[in-house]
Amino acid sequence: MDKIDTLKDGKEVTIRELSIKDLDRLMLFYSALPVADRKYLRVDVKDRKIVEERIKLIKTGNVFRLVALFDDEIIADGALELSAEEWRKHQGELRVIVAKPFQKKGLGMIMVRELYFLAVEKKVELVVVKMMRPQIAAQRIFRKLGFREELLIPDYVEDRNGVKQDLIVMTCNIKDLWKELEHFYSDSDWQRCR
Ligand SMILES: CC(C)(COP(=O)(O)OP(=O)(O)OC[C@H]1O[C@@H](n2cnc3c(N)ncnc32)[C@H](O)[C@@H]1OP(=O)(O)O)[C@@H](O)C(=O)NCCC(=O)NCCS
C-alpha cells in the first residue's frame, strides 16, 4: 500500500513497493546519481539487464524493494534482503540510495524506517548493512540509529573504478533499532504510524 510522507523541506513523497513496471523510472533514477554515489554500489546500475534481473529477484520472496517518488519520479530506492542460507535466516540486509537533490531532507531515514517495518513483518532479528569505507554518510546515519561496526575486511571489494576498498559490516538488533527510530521520530508523524 502507498504511504505519503513529508520531507524536511515540506515536499510530499510517496513510498511504495517497486515493481517491474518501474524499470524505466529506476533507470532514470540510477543514471542521474552522481558518480561519487554510484561508485560504491555493488553492481553497475547503469546496466539495464542487471537492474531488470535485480527487480525480478523480488519474486524469490527473499528480496523486498521500496521506492520513494516525487512527481512520479523515483527519488530513493531501498532494499531488504533476507538471507537464503539456513544459518543466517534471522538476518536481513538493508540498502538505501537517495537522489542527490533529495539528500539531507530526512528521506534516507524515512526509507530505513519503512524497511524496518518490513523487517519486523518478516521476523528479522538482526539487521545488517554493508558498505565501502568511503561511504561516510551511510556510516554516520547507521551509527546514529544504533548500528555497530562489527567487521572491517581490508581490500575485500572493488568499487566501480576497479579500486579495492575495505568492506565495513555494521549490525543492529531489531529491537534496538526500534528504540532509536522511535526516539528519532518522537515529535513527528511517526507516532501516528504505530
Ligand atoms: C546515505 C544516504 C542514503 C542518506 O540519505 P539522506 O536522505 O541524505 O539521509 P537523511 O536526510 O535521512 O539524514 C539522516 C541523518 O544522517 C545525517 N547525514 C546525512 N547525510 C550526511 C552526510 N553526508 N554527512 C554526515 N551526516 C549525514 C544527517 O545529519 C541526518 O541526521 P539529522 O536528521 O540529525 O540531521 C545518502 O547519502 C545516499 O544515498 N548515499 C549514497 C548511497 C549510499 O551510500 N547508500 C548506503 C548504502 S547501505
Coordinates of C-alpha atoms and ligand atoms in Angstrom, one line a residue:
M1 CA 0.0 0.0 0.0
D2 CA 1.3 3.5 -0.8
K3 CA 2.3 5.8 2.0
I4 CA 2.7 9.5 1.9
D5 CA 5.4 11.2 4.0
T6 CA 6.7 14.8 4.2
L7 CA 10.4 15.7 3.9
K8 CA 12.1 18.4 6.0
D9 CA 11.5 20.9 3.2
G10 CA 7.8 20.2 3.1
K11 CA 7.7 18.2 -0.1
E12 CA 5.3 15.2 0.0
V13 CA 6.7 11.9 -1.2
T14 CA 5.1 8.6 -1.9
I15 CA 6.6 5.4 -0.6
R16 CA 5.6 2.1 -2.3
E17 CA 6.8 -1.2 -3.4
L18 CA 8.9 -1.4 -6.5
S19 CA 7.6 -3.4 -9.5
I20 CA 8.9 -4.4 -12.8
K21 CA 6.8 -1.6 -14.4
D22 CA 9.2 0.8 -12.7
L23 CA 12.2 -0.3 -14.7
D24 CA 12.3 2.9 -16.9
R25 CA 11.8 5.1 -13.9
L26 CA 14.5 3.2 -11.9
M27 CA 17.0 3.5 -14.8
L28 CA 16.4 7.3 -14.9
F29 CA 17.0 7.5 -11.1
Y30 CA 20.2 5.5 -11.3
S31 CA 21.6 7.4 -14.3
A32 CA 21.1 10.7 -12.5
L33 CA 23.1 9.6 -9.5
P34 CA 26.4 11.4 -9.1
V35 CA 29.4 9.3 -10.0
A36 CA 30.5 9.6 -6.3
D37 CA 27.3 7.9 -5.1
R38 CA 27.3 5.3 -7.9
K39 CA 30.9 4.4 -7.5
Y40 CA 30.5 2.3 -4.3
L41 CA 27.4 0.4 -5.4
R42 CA 27.8 -3.3 -5.7
V43 CA 26.6 -3.6 -9.3
D44 CA 26.6 -1.4 -12.3
V45 CA 23.2 0.2 -12.0
K46 CA 23.5 1.8 -15.5
D47 CA 23.2 -1.7 -17.0
R48 CA 19.5 -2.2 -17.7
K49 CA 19.8 -6.0 -17.8
I50 CA 21.3 -6.1 -14.3
V51 CA 18.7 -3.8 -12.9
E52 CA 15.9 -5.8 -14.5
E53 CA 17.3 -9.1 -13.1
R54 CA 17.5 -7.5 -9.7
I55 CA 13.9 -6.4 -9.8
K56 CA 12.9 -10.0 -10.7
L57 CA 14.6 -11.2 -7.5
I58 CA 11.5 -9.8 -5.7
K59 CA 9.7 -13.0 -6.9
T60 CA 12.0 -15.2 -4.9
G61 CA 10.4 -13.9 -1.7
N62 CA 13.8 -13.1 -0.1
V63 CA 14.1 -9.6 -1.6
F64 CA 11.8 -6.6 -0.8
R65 CA 12.2 -3.3 -2.6
L66 CA 10.7 0.0 -1.8
V67 CA 10.9 3.3 -3.7
A68 CA 10.1 6.9 -2.9
L69 CA 8.5 9.0 -5.6
F70 CA 8.1 12.7 -6.1
D71 CA 6.1 13.9 -9.2
D72 CA 6.1 10.3 -10.4
E73 CA 9.9 10.2 -10.5
I74 CA 11.8 7.7 -8.3
I75 CA 13.9 9.7 -5.8
A76 CA 15.0 6.9 -3.5
D77 CA 15.5 3.2 -3.6
G78 CA 15.6 0.8 -0.7
A79 CA 16.0 -2.9 -0.3
L80 CA 15.6 -5.5 2.4
E81 CA 17.3 -8.8 1.6
L82 CA 16.7 -11.9 3.7
S83 CA 19.4 -14.5 3.8
A84 CA 18.5 -17.7 1.9
E85 CA 21.1 -19.5 4.0
E86 CA 19.7 -21.5 6.8
W87 CA 22.3 -20.5 9.4
R88 CA 21.7 -16.8 8.7
K89 CA 17.9 -16.9 8.3
H90 CA 17.4 -14.5 11.2
Q91 CA 19.3 -11.8 9.3
G92 CA 18.1 -9.1 6.9
E93 CA 20.4 -6.8 4.9
L94 CA 19.3 -3.1 4.3
R95 CA 20.4 -0.9 1.3
V96 CA 19.3 2.6 0.7
I97 CA 20.1 5.2 -2.0
V98 CA 18.6 8.7 -2.2
A99 CA 18.8 11.0 -5.2
K100 CA 21.3 13.8 -4.6
P101 CA 18.7 16.7 -4.7
F102 CA 16.7 14.9 -2.1
Q103 CA 19.5 14.1 0.3
K104 CA 19.7 15.6 3.8
K105 CA 16.0 16.1 3.9
G106 CA 15.2 13.1 6.1
L107 CA 14.4 10.7 3.2
G108 CA 17.2 8.3 4.0
M109 CA 15.8 7.9 7.5
I110 CA 12.2 7.5 6.2
M111 CA 13.4 4.7 3.9
V112 CA 15.2 3.0 6.7
R113 CA 12.0 3.3 8.9
E114 CA 9.9 1.7 6.2
L115 CA 12.4 -1.1 5.6
Y116 CA 12.5 -1.6 9.4
F117 CA 8.7 -2.2 9.3
L118 CA 9.2 -4.8 6.6
A119 CA 12.0 -6.4 8.6
V120 CA 9.7 -6.7 11.6
E121 CA 7.0 -8.2 9.5
K122 CA 9.5 -10.8 8.1
K123 CA 10.7 -11.7 11.6
V124 CA 14.2 -10.4 11.1
E125 CA 16.2 -10.4 14.3
L126 CA 19.5 -8.9 13.2
V127 CA 19.7 -6.1 10.7
V128 CA 22.9 -5.9 8.7
V129 CA 24.4 -3.1 6.4
K130 CA 27.5 -3.5 4.3
M131 CA 29.3 -0.6 2.8
M132 CA 32.7 0.5 1.5
R133 CA 34.9 2.6 3.8
P134 CA 34.4 5.9 1.8
Q135 CA 30.6 5.8 2.3
I136 CA 30.8 8.1 5.3
A137 CA 27.3 9.5 5.2
A138 CA 25.8 6.0 5.4
Q139 CA 28.1 5.0 8.3
R140 CA 27.1 8.2 10.2
I141 CA 23.4 7.5 9.7
F142 CA 23.5 3.9 10.7
R143 CA 25.7 4.7 13.7
K144 CA 23.0 7.3 14.7
L145 CA 20.4 4.5 14.5
G146 CA 22.4 2.3 16.9
F147 CA 24.3 0.1 14.4
R148 CA 27.7 -1.0 15.4
E149 CA 30.7 -1.6 13.2
E150 CA 31.3 -5.4 13.7
L151 CA 33.8 -6.1 10.9
L152 CA 36.2 -4.4 8.6
I153 CA 37.7 -6.5 5.9
P154 CA 40.6 -4.7 4.2
D155 CA 40.6 -4.6 0.3
Y156 CA 37.6 -7.0 0.2
V157 CA 35.6 -5.5 -2.6
E158 CA 36.2 -3.4 -5.7
D159 CA 34.5 -0.1 -6.4
R160 CA 33.1 0.7 -9.9
N161 CA 36.5 2.1 -10.9
G162 CA 38.1 -1.3 -10.1
V163 CA 39.9 0.1 -7.0
K164 CA 40.0 -2.3 -4.0
Q165 CA 38.1 -1.0 -1.0
D166 CA 37.7 -2.0 2.7
L167 CA 34.3 -3.5 3.4
I168 CA 32.5 -2.4 6.6
V169 CA 29.8 -4.6 8.1
M170 CA 27.5 -3.0 10.6
T171 CA 24.7 -4.7 12.5
C172 CA 21.9 -3.8 14.8
N173 CA 19.5 -5.9 16.8
I174 CA 15.9 -5.2 15.5
K175 CA 14.7 -4.2 19.0
D176 CA 17.5 -1.6 19.4
L177 CA 16.7 -0.2 16.0
W178 CA 13.1 0.3 17.1
K179 CA 14.2 2.3 20.1
E180 CA 16.4 4.6 18.1
L181 CA 13.8 5.1 15.3
E182 CA 11.2 5.9 18.0
H183 CA 13.5 8.4 19.6
F184 CA 14.2 10.0 16.1
Y185 CA 10.5 10.4 15.3
S186 CA 9.1 11.1 18.7
D187 CA 7.9 14.6 17.7
S188 CA 6.7 13.7 14.3
D189 CA 4.0 11.8 12.3
W190 CA 5.9 8.7 13.4
Q191 CA 3.6 8.4 16.4
R192 CA 0.6 8.0 14.1
C193 CA 2.3 5.3 12.1
R194 CA 2.3 2.9 15.1
Ligands
LIG1 C1 23.3 7.5 2.9 C2 22.1 8.2 2.3 C3 21.1 7.2 1.9 C4 21.5 9.2 3.3 O1 20.2 9.7 2.8 P1 19.7 11.1 3.3 O2 18.3 11.2 2.7 O3 20.6 12.2 2.9 O4 19.6 11.0 4.9 P2 18.8 11.8 5.9 O5 18.5 13.2 5.4 O6 17.6 11.0 6.3 O7 19.8 12.0 7.1 C5 19.7 11.2 8.2 C6 20.8 11.7 9.2 O8 22.1 11.4 8.7 C7 22.9 12.6 8.7 N1 23.6 12.7 7.4 C8 23.0 12.6 6.1 N2 23.9 12.8 5.2 C9 25.1 13.1 5.8 C10 26.4 13.4 5.4 N3 26.7 13.5 4.1 N4 27.4 13.5 6.3 C11 27.1 13.5 7.6 N5 25.8 13.2 8.1 C12 24.9 13.0 7.2 C13 22.0 13.8 8.9 O9 22.7 14.6 9.8 C14 20.7 13.2 9.4 O10 20.6 13.5 10.8 P3 19.8 14.7 11.3 O11 18.4 14.5 10.9 O12 20.0 14.7 12.8 O13 20.3 15.9 10.6 C15 22.5 9.1 1.0 O14 23.6 9.9 1.4 C16 22.9 8.2 -0.1 O15 22.1 7.8 -0.9 N6 24.2 8.0 -0.3 C17 24.8 7.2 -1.4 C18 24.4 5.7 -1.4 C19 24.9 5.1 0.0 O16 26.0 5.3 0.5 N7 24.0 4.2 0.5 C20 24.2 3.5 1.7 C21 24.5 2.0 1.4 S1 23.6 1.0 2.6

